Short mmCIF file of C-alpha atoms in Angstrom, two decimals:
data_model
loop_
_atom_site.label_atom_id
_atom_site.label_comp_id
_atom_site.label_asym_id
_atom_site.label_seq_id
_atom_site.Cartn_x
_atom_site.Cartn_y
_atom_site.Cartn_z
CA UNK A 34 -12.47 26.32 -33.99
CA UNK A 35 -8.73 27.45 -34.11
CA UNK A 36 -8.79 28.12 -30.83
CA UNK A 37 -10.18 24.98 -29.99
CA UNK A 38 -7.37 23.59 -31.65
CA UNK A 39 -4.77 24.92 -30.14
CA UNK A 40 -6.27 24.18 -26.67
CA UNK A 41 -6.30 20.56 -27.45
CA UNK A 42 -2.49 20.85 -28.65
CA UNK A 43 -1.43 22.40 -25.73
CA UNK A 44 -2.95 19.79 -23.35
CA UNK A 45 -1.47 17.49 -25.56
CA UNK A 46 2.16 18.86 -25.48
CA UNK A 47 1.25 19.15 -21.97
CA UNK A 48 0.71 15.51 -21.18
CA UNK A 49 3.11 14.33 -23.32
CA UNK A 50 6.22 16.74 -21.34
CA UNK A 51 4.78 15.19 -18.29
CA UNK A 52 4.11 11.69 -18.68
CA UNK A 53 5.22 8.91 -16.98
CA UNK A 54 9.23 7.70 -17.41
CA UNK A 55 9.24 5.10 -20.26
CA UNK A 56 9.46 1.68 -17.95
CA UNK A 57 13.16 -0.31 -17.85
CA UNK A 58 14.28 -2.32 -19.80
CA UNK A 59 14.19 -6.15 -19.01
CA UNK A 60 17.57 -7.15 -17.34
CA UNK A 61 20.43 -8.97 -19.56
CA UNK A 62 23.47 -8.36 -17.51
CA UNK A 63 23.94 -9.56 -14.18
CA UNK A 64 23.99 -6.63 -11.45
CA UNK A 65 26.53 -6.95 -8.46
CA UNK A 66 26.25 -4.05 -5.52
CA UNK A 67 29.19 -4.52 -3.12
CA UNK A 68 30.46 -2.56 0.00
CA UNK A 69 26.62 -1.26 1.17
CA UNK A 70 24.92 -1.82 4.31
CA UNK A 71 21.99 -3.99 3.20
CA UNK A 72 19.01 -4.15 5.49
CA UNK A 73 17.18 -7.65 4.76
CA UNK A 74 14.00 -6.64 6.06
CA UNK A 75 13.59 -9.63 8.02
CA UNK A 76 15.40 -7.71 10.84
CA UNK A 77 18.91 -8.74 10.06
CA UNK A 78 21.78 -6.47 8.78
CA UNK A 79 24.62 -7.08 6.55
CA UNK A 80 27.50 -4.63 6.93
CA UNK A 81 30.08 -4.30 3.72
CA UNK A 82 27.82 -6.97 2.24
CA UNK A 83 27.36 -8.34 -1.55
CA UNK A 84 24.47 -8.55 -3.49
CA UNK A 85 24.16 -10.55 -7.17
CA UNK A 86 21.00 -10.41 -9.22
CA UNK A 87 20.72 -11.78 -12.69
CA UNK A 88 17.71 -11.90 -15.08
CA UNK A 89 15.75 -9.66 -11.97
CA UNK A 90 16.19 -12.54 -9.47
CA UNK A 91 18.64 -11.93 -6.28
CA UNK A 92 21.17 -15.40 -7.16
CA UNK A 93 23.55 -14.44 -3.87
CA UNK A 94 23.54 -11.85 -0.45
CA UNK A 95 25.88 -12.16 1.86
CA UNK A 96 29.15 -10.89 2.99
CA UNK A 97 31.52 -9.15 0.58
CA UNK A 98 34.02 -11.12 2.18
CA UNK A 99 33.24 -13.93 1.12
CA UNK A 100 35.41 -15.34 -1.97
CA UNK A 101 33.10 -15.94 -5.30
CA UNK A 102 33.68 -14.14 -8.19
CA UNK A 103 31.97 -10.77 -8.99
CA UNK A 104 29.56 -11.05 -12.11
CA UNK A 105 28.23 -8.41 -14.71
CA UNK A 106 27.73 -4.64 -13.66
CA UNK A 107 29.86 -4.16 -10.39
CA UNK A 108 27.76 -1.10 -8.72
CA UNK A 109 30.13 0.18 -5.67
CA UNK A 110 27.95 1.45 -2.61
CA UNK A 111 30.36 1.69 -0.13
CA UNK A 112 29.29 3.88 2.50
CA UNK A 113 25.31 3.51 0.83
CA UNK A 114 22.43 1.66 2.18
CA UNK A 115 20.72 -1.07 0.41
CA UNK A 116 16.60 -2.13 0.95
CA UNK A 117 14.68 -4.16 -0.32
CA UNK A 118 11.07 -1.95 -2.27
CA UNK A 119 8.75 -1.05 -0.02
CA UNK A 120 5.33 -2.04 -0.63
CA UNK A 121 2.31 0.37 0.61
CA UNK A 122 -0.94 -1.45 0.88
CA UNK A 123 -4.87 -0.13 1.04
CA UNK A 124 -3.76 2.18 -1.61
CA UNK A 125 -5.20 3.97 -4.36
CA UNK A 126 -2.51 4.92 -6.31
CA UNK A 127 -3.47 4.48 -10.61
CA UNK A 128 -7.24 4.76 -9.90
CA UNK A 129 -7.71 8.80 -9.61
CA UNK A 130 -5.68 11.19 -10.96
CA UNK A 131 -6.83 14.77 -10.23
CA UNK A 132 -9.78 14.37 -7.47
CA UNK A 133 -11.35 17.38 -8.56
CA UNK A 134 -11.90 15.95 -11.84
CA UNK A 135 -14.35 13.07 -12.02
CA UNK A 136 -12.91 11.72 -15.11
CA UNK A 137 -9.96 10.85 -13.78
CA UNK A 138 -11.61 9.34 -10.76
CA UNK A 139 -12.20 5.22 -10.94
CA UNK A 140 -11.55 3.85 -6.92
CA UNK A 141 -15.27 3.58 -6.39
CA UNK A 142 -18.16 1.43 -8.30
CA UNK A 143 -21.78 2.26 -7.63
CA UNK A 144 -23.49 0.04 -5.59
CA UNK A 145 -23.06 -1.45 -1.94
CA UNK A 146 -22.07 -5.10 -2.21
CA UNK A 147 -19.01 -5.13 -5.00
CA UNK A 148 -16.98 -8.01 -4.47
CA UNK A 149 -16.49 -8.65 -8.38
CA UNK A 150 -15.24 -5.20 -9.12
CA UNK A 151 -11.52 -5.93 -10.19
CA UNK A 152 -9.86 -2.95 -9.32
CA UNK A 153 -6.76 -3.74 -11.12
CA UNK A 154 -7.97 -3.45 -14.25
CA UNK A 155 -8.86 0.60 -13.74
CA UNK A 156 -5.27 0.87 -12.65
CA UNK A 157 -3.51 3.21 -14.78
CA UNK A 158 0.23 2.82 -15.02
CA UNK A 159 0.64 6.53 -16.73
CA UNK A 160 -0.33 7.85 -13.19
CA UNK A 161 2.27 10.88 -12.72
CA UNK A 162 1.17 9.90 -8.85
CA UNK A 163 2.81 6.51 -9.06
CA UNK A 164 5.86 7.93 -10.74
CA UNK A 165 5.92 10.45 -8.05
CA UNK A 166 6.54 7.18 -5.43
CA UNK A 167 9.75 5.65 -6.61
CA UNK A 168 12.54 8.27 -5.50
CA UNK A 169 11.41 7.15 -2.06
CA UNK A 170 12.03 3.73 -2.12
CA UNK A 171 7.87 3.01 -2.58
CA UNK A 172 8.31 0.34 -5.65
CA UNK A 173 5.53 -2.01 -4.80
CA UNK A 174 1.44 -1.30 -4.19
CA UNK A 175 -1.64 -2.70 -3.34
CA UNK A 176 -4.42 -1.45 -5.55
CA UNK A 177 -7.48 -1.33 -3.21
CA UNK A 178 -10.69 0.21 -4.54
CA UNK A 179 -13.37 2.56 -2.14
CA UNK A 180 -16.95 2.83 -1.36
CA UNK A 181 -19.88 0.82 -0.43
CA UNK A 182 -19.95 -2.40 2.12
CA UNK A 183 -17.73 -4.54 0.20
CA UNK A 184 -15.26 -2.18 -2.05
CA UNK A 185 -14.69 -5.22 -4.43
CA UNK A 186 -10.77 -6.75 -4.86
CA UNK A 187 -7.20 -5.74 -4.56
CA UNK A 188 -4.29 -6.60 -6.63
CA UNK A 189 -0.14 -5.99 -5.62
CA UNK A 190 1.63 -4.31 -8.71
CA UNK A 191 4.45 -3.17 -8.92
CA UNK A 192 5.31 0.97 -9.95
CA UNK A 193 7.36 0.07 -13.59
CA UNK A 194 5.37 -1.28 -15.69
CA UNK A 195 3.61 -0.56 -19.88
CA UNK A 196 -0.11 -1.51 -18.22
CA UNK A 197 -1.54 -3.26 -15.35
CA UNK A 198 -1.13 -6.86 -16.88
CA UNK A 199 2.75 -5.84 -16.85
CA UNK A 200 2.51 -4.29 -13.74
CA UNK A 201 0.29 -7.23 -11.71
CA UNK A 202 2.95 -9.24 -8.74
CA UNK A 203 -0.67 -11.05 -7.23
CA UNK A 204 -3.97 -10.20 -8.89
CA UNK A 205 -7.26 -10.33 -7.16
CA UNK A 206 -5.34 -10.78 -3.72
CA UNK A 207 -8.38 -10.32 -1.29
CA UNK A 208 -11.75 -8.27 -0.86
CA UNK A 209 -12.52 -5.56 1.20
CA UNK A 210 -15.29 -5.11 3.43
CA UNK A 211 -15.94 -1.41 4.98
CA UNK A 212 -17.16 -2.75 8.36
CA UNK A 213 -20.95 -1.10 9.80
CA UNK A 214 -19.40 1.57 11.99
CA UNK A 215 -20.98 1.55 16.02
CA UNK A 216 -21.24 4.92 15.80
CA UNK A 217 -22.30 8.38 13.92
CA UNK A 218 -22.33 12.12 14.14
CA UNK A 219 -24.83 14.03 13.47
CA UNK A 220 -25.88 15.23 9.91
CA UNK A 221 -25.15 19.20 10.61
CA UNK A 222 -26.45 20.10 6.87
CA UNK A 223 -29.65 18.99 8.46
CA UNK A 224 -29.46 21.20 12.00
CA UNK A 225 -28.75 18.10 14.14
CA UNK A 226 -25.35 17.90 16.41
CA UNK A 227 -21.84 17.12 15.01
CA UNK A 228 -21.19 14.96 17.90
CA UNK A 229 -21.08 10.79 17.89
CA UNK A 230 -23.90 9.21 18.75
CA UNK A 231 -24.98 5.39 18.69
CA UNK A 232 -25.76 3.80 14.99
CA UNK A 233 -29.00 2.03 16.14
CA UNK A 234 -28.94 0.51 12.44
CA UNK A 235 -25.75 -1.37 13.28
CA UNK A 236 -26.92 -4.63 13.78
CA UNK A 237 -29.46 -4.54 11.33
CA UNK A 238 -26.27 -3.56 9.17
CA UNK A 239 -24.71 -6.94 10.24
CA UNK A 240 -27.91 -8.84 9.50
CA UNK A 241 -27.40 -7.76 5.93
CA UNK A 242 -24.03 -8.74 5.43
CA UNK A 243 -24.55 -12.32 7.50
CA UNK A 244 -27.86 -12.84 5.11
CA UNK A 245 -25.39 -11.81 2.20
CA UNK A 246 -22.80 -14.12 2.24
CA UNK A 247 -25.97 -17.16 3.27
CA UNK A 248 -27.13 -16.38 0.26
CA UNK A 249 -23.33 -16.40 -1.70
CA UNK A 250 -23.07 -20.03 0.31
CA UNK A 251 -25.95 -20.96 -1.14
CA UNK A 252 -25.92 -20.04 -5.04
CA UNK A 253 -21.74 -21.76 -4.75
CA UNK A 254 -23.31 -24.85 -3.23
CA UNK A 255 -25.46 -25.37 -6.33
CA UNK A 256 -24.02 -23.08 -9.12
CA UNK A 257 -27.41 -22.32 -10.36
CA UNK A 258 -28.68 -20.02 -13.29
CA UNK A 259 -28.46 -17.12 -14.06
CA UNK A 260 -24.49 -16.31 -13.15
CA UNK A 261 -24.35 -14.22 -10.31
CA UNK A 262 -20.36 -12.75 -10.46
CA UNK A 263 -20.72 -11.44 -7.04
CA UNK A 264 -21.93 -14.22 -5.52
CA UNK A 265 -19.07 -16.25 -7.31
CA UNK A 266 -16.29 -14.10 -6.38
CA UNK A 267 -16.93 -14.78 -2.55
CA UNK A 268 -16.12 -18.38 -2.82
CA UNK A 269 -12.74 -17.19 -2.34
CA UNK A 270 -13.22 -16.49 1.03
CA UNK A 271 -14.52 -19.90 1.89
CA UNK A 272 -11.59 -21.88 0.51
CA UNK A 273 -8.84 -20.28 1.26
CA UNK A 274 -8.15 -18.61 -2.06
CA UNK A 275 -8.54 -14.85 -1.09
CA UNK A 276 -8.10 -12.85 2.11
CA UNK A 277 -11.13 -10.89 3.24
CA UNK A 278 -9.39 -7.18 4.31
CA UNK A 279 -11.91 -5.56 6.96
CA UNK A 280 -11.72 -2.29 7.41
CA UNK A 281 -12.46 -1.32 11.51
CA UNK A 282 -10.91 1.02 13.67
CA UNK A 283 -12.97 0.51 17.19
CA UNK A 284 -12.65 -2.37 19.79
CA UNK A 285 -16.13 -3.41 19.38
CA UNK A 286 -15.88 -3.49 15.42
CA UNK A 287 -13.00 -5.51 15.74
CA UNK A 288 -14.13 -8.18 17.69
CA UNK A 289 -17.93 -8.68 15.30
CA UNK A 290 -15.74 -8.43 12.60
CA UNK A 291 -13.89 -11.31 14.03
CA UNK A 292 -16.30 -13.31 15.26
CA UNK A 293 -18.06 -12.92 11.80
CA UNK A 294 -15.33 -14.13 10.29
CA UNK A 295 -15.58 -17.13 12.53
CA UNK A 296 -18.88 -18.05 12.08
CA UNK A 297 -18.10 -17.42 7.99
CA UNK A 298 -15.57 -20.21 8.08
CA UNK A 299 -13.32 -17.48 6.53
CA UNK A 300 -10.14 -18.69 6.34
CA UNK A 301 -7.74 -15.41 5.74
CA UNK A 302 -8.64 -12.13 7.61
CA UNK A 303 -6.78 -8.89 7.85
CA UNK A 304 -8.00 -5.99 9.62
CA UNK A 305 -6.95 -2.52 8.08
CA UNK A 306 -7.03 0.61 9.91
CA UNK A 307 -6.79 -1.26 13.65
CA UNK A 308 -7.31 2.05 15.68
CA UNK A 309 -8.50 -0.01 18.66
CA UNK A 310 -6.62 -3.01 18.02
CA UNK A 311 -4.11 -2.52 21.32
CA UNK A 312 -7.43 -3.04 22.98
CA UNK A 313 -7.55 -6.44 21.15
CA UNK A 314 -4.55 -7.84 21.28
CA UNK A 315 -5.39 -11.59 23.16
CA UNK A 316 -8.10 -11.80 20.71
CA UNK A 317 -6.12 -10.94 17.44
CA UNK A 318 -3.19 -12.99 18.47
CA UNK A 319 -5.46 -16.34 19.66
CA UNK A 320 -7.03 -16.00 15.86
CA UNK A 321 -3.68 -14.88 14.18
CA UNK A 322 -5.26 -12.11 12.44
CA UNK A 323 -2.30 -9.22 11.04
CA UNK A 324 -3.07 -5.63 11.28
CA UNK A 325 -2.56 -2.98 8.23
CA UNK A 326 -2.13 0.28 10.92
CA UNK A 327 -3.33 3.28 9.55
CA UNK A 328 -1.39 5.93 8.51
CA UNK A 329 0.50 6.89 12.21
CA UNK A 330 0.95 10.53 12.25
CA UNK A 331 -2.69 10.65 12.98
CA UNK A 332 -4.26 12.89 16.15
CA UNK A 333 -5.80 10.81 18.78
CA UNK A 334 -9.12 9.77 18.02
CA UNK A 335 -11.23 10.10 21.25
CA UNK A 336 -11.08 12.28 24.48
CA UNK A 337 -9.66 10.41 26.73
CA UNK A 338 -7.01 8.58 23.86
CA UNK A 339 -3.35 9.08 25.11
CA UNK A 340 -2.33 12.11 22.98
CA UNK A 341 0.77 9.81 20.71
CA UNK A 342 -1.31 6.77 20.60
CA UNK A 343 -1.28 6.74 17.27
CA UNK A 344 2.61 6.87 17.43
CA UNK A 345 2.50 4.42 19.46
CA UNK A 346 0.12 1.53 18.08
CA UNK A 347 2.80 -0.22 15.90
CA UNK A 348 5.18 -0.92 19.41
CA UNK A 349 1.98 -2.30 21.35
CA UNK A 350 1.04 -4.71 18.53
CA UNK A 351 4.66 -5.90 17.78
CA UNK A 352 5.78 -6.21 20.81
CA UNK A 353 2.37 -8.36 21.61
CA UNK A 354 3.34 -10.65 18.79
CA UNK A 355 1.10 -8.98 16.35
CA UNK A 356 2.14 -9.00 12.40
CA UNK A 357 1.77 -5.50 11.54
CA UNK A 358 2.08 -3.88 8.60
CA UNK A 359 1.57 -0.31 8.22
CA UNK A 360 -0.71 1.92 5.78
CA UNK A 361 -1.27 5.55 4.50
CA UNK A 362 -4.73 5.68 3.51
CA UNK A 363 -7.08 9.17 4.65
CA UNK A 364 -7.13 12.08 2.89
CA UNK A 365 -4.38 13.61 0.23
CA UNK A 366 -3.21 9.45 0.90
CA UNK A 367 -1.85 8.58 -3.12
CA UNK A 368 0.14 11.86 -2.77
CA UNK A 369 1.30 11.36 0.78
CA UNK A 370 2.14 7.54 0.50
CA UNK A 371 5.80 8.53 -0.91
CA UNK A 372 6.17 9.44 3.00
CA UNK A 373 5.66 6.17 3.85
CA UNK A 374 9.03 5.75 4.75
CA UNK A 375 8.99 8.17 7.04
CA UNK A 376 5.93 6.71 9.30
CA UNK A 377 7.87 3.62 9.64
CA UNK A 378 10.69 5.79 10.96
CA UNK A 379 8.58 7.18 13.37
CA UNK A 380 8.16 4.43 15.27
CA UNK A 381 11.98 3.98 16.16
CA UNK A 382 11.25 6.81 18.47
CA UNK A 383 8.49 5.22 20.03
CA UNK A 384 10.24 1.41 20.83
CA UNK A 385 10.28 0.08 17.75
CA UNK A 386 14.23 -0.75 16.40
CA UNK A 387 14.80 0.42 12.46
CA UNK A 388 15.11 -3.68 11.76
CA UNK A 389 11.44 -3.94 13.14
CA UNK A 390 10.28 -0.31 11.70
CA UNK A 391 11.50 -1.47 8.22
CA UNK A 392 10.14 -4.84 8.19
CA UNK A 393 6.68 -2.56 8.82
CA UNK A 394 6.66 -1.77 5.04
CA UNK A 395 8.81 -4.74 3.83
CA UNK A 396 8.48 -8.24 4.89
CA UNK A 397 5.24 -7.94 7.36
CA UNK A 398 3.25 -6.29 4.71
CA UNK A 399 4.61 -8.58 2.06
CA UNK A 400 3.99 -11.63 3.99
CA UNK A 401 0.02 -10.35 4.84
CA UNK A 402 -0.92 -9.86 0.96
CA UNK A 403 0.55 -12.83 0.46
CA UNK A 404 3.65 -11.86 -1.44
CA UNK A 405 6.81 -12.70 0.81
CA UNK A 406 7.73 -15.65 -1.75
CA UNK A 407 8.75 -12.92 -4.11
CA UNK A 408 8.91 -9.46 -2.35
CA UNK A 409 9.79 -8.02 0.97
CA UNK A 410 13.04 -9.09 1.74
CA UNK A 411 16.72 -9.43 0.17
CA UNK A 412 17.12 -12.82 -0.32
CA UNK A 413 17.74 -14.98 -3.18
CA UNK A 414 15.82 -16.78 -5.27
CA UNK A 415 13.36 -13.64 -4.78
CA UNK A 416 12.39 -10.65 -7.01
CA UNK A 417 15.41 -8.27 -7.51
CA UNK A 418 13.32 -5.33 -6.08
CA UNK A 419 15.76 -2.95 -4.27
CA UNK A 420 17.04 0.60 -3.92
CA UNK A 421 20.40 2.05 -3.36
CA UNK A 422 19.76 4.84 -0.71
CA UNK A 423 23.00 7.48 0.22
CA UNK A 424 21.76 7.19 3.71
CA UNK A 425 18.65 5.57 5.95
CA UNK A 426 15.78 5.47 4.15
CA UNK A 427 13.67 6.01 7.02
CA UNK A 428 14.45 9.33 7.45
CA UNK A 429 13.62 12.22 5.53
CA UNK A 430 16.70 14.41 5.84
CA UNK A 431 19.00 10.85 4.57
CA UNK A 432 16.80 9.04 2.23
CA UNK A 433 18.38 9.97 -1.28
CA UNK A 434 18.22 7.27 -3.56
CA UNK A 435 20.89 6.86 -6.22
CA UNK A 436 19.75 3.80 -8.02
CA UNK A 437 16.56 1.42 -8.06
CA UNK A 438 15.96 -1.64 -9.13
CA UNK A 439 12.04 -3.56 -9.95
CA UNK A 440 12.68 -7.31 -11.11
CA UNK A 441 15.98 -6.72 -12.15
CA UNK A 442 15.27 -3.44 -14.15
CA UNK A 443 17.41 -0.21 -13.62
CA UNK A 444 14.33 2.11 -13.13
CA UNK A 445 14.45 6.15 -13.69
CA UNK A 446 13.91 8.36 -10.69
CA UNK A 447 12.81 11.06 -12.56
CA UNK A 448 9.70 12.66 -12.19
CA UNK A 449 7.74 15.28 -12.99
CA UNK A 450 8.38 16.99 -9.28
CA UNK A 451 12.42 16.11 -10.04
CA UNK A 452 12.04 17.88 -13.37
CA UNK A 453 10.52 20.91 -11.63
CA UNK A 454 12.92 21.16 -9.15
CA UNK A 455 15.56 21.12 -11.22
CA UNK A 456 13.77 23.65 -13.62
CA UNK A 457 13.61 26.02 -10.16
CA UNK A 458 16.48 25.44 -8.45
CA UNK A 459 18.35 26.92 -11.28
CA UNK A 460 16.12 29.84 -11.40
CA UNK A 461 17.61 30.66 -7.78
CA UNK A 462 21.03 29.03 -8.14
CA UNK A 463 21.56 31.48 -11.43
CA UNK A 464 19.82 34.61 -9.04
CA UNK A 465 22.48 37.56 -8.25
#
């Protein structure tokens, strides 16, 4: 029993040593940041500019030149780099923890056809995951949950907040729908081939989801008893109220799950993941549709794929007049998101300039859940969510942030990882 005791201490002290910075305080003083370079993120550029916030709402940008008196907290960044918080969507960042330990785990309800399951309300702000996101600029999220053929709903929070009613910017933003894939490999635990081969269930798959949402038409029509929550929460779709996130990768899946949509009378689509969308690109841009790109330092997926197509994908679609937004989802993803950054500077080498990179994970992805009347861009009357970064936040080797900012707040930087390097760094540093 004592040692049972002292177990459950240590975890305790353990927890407690590592647990999440205590959330900023609500902003009383107005905030002015003169001399930076502040990056919009609607692809415009302000050189020496000036940038007022008061009660976390941006009240002036423009040109430090230009004569108006200087209020509250004057923050000089000359020689920094202001942005506005990026946002990374089709995440899972609050909803598991440790992977390996299923308590911790909450991104996936049981079941096929979830689109009731509120995935905000699993989302846990103590996440030392979501801490881990802020020194790189990530403020903002969208919550997205996993499994089945229709996950259930997203919510955009942002990363600074006591719990998830705190932390909700747009709750219950859309549902997602894992699209029937064309093909499948074999099972291999069962001696058959690991290769792809045709999914001769895949229209029946369709069938199911078309006699689905007849069947959600029909109980909305007449409201009738008992109350069926799943059927309710696709009503959404039909008028307007919610976006309906597919996730596709291949040319073929993209197109049914367009036409679907169609035929639906959905009003909002999205497709996230978009492998094959440069195959797609009349049909996406006739229909409007955005793309959410998957994560973009990716191998090619097929044979006879150009070998830095996936480096590529973001230039093709913007350059066709797509609005693309880019992602991190796959494996290790609510670990690797921090890097987002970093993807979106990877497509400045491939054609993209850094005014269209950033807008990747600011403005586009802000205006395709929805949230560009508050987020994604540096300009007032908008959320005072920003960063002050020593050098281009793209980049790995420059992106050092100094200060940040979520509605106003002054937020901490530290984390766990900070506290750790710190801890070793002096270990070395002190080494003769």
């Amino acid at each position: 029993m004592r040692t049972l005791k002292i177990l459950i201490l240590t975890l305790c002290v353990s927890v407690i040593s590592f647990a999440q910075q205590t959330p900023g305080d609500k902003q009383t003083t107005a905030i002015t940041i003169e001399g930076a370079t502040a990056h919009i993120g609607n692809g415009d550029v302000i050189e020496n500019a000036l940038i007022m916030f008061e009660n976390g709402t941006l009240t002036f940008v423009g040109s430090s030149n230009t004569k108006i008196a200087r209020k509250g907290t004057i923050i000089d960044a000359k020689g920094k780099h202001v942005y506005p918080g990026f946002i990374a969507p089709n995440s899972t960042l609050g909803l598991v923890e440790v992977d390996a330990v299923r308590a911790t785990n909450d991104d996936d309800e049981v079941g096929a056809m979830n689109p009731h399951i509120r995935s905000l309300i699993a989302y846990n702000t103590e996440s030392k995951v979501v801490e881990s996101m802020r020194p790189n600029g990530v403020l903002m999220a969208q919550i997205t949950p996993r499994g089945g053929r229709i996950s259930g709903t997203s919510s955009v929070v942002q990363l600074d907040a006591w719990n998830w009613e705190d932390a909700a910017i747009k709750t219950d933003d859309g549902i997602h729908l894992n699209w029937p894939s064309t093909y499948s490999r074999g099972r291999w635990w069962l001696g058959e081939p690991n290769v792809l081969k045709e999914n001769k269930n895949y229209a029946k798959e369709i069938e199911e989801l078309t006699n689905y949402f007849a069947q959600s038409k029909a109980y909305n029509a007449n409201k009738t008893s008992p109350k069926d929550l799943p059927f309710e929460a696709l009503e959404g779709l039909m008028d307007g109220s919610k976006k309906l996130f597919v996730h596709v990768d291949n040319e073929k899946g993209i197109t049914d799950a367009i036409n679907f949509a169609k035929a639906e009378n959905i009003k909002h689509l999205v497709i996230v993941g978009g492998y094959e969308a440069n195959n797609v690109v009349d049909l996406l841009k006739e229909n409007n549709i955005p793309v959410l790109l998957q994560r973009i330092h990716s191998r090619p997926n097929g044979d006879d794929h150009d070998y830095d197509l996936p480096y590529k994908l973001a230039t093709q679609l913007v350059k066709a007049g797509i609005l693309v937004g880019l992602e991190n989802a796959g494996d290790m993803e609510r670990m690797n998101t921090r890097n987002l950054p970093f993807l979106a500077g990877t497509t400045v080498a491939y054609g993209l300039s850094k005014a269209q990179a950033l807008s990747l994970i600011t403005l586009n992805t802000a205006k395709i859940l929805g949230v560009d009347d508050k987020v994604g861009s540096l300009e007032v009357g908008k959320d005072a969510t920003l960063f002050i970064s020593q050098g281009d936040a793209l980049d790995m080797r420059t992106n050092k942030l100094d200060q940040a900012f979520i509605q106003g707040r002054n937020i901490s930087l530290e984390t766990h990882q900070t506290e750790l390097y710190k801890r070793y760094s002096k270990k070395y540093n002190n080494k003769q």
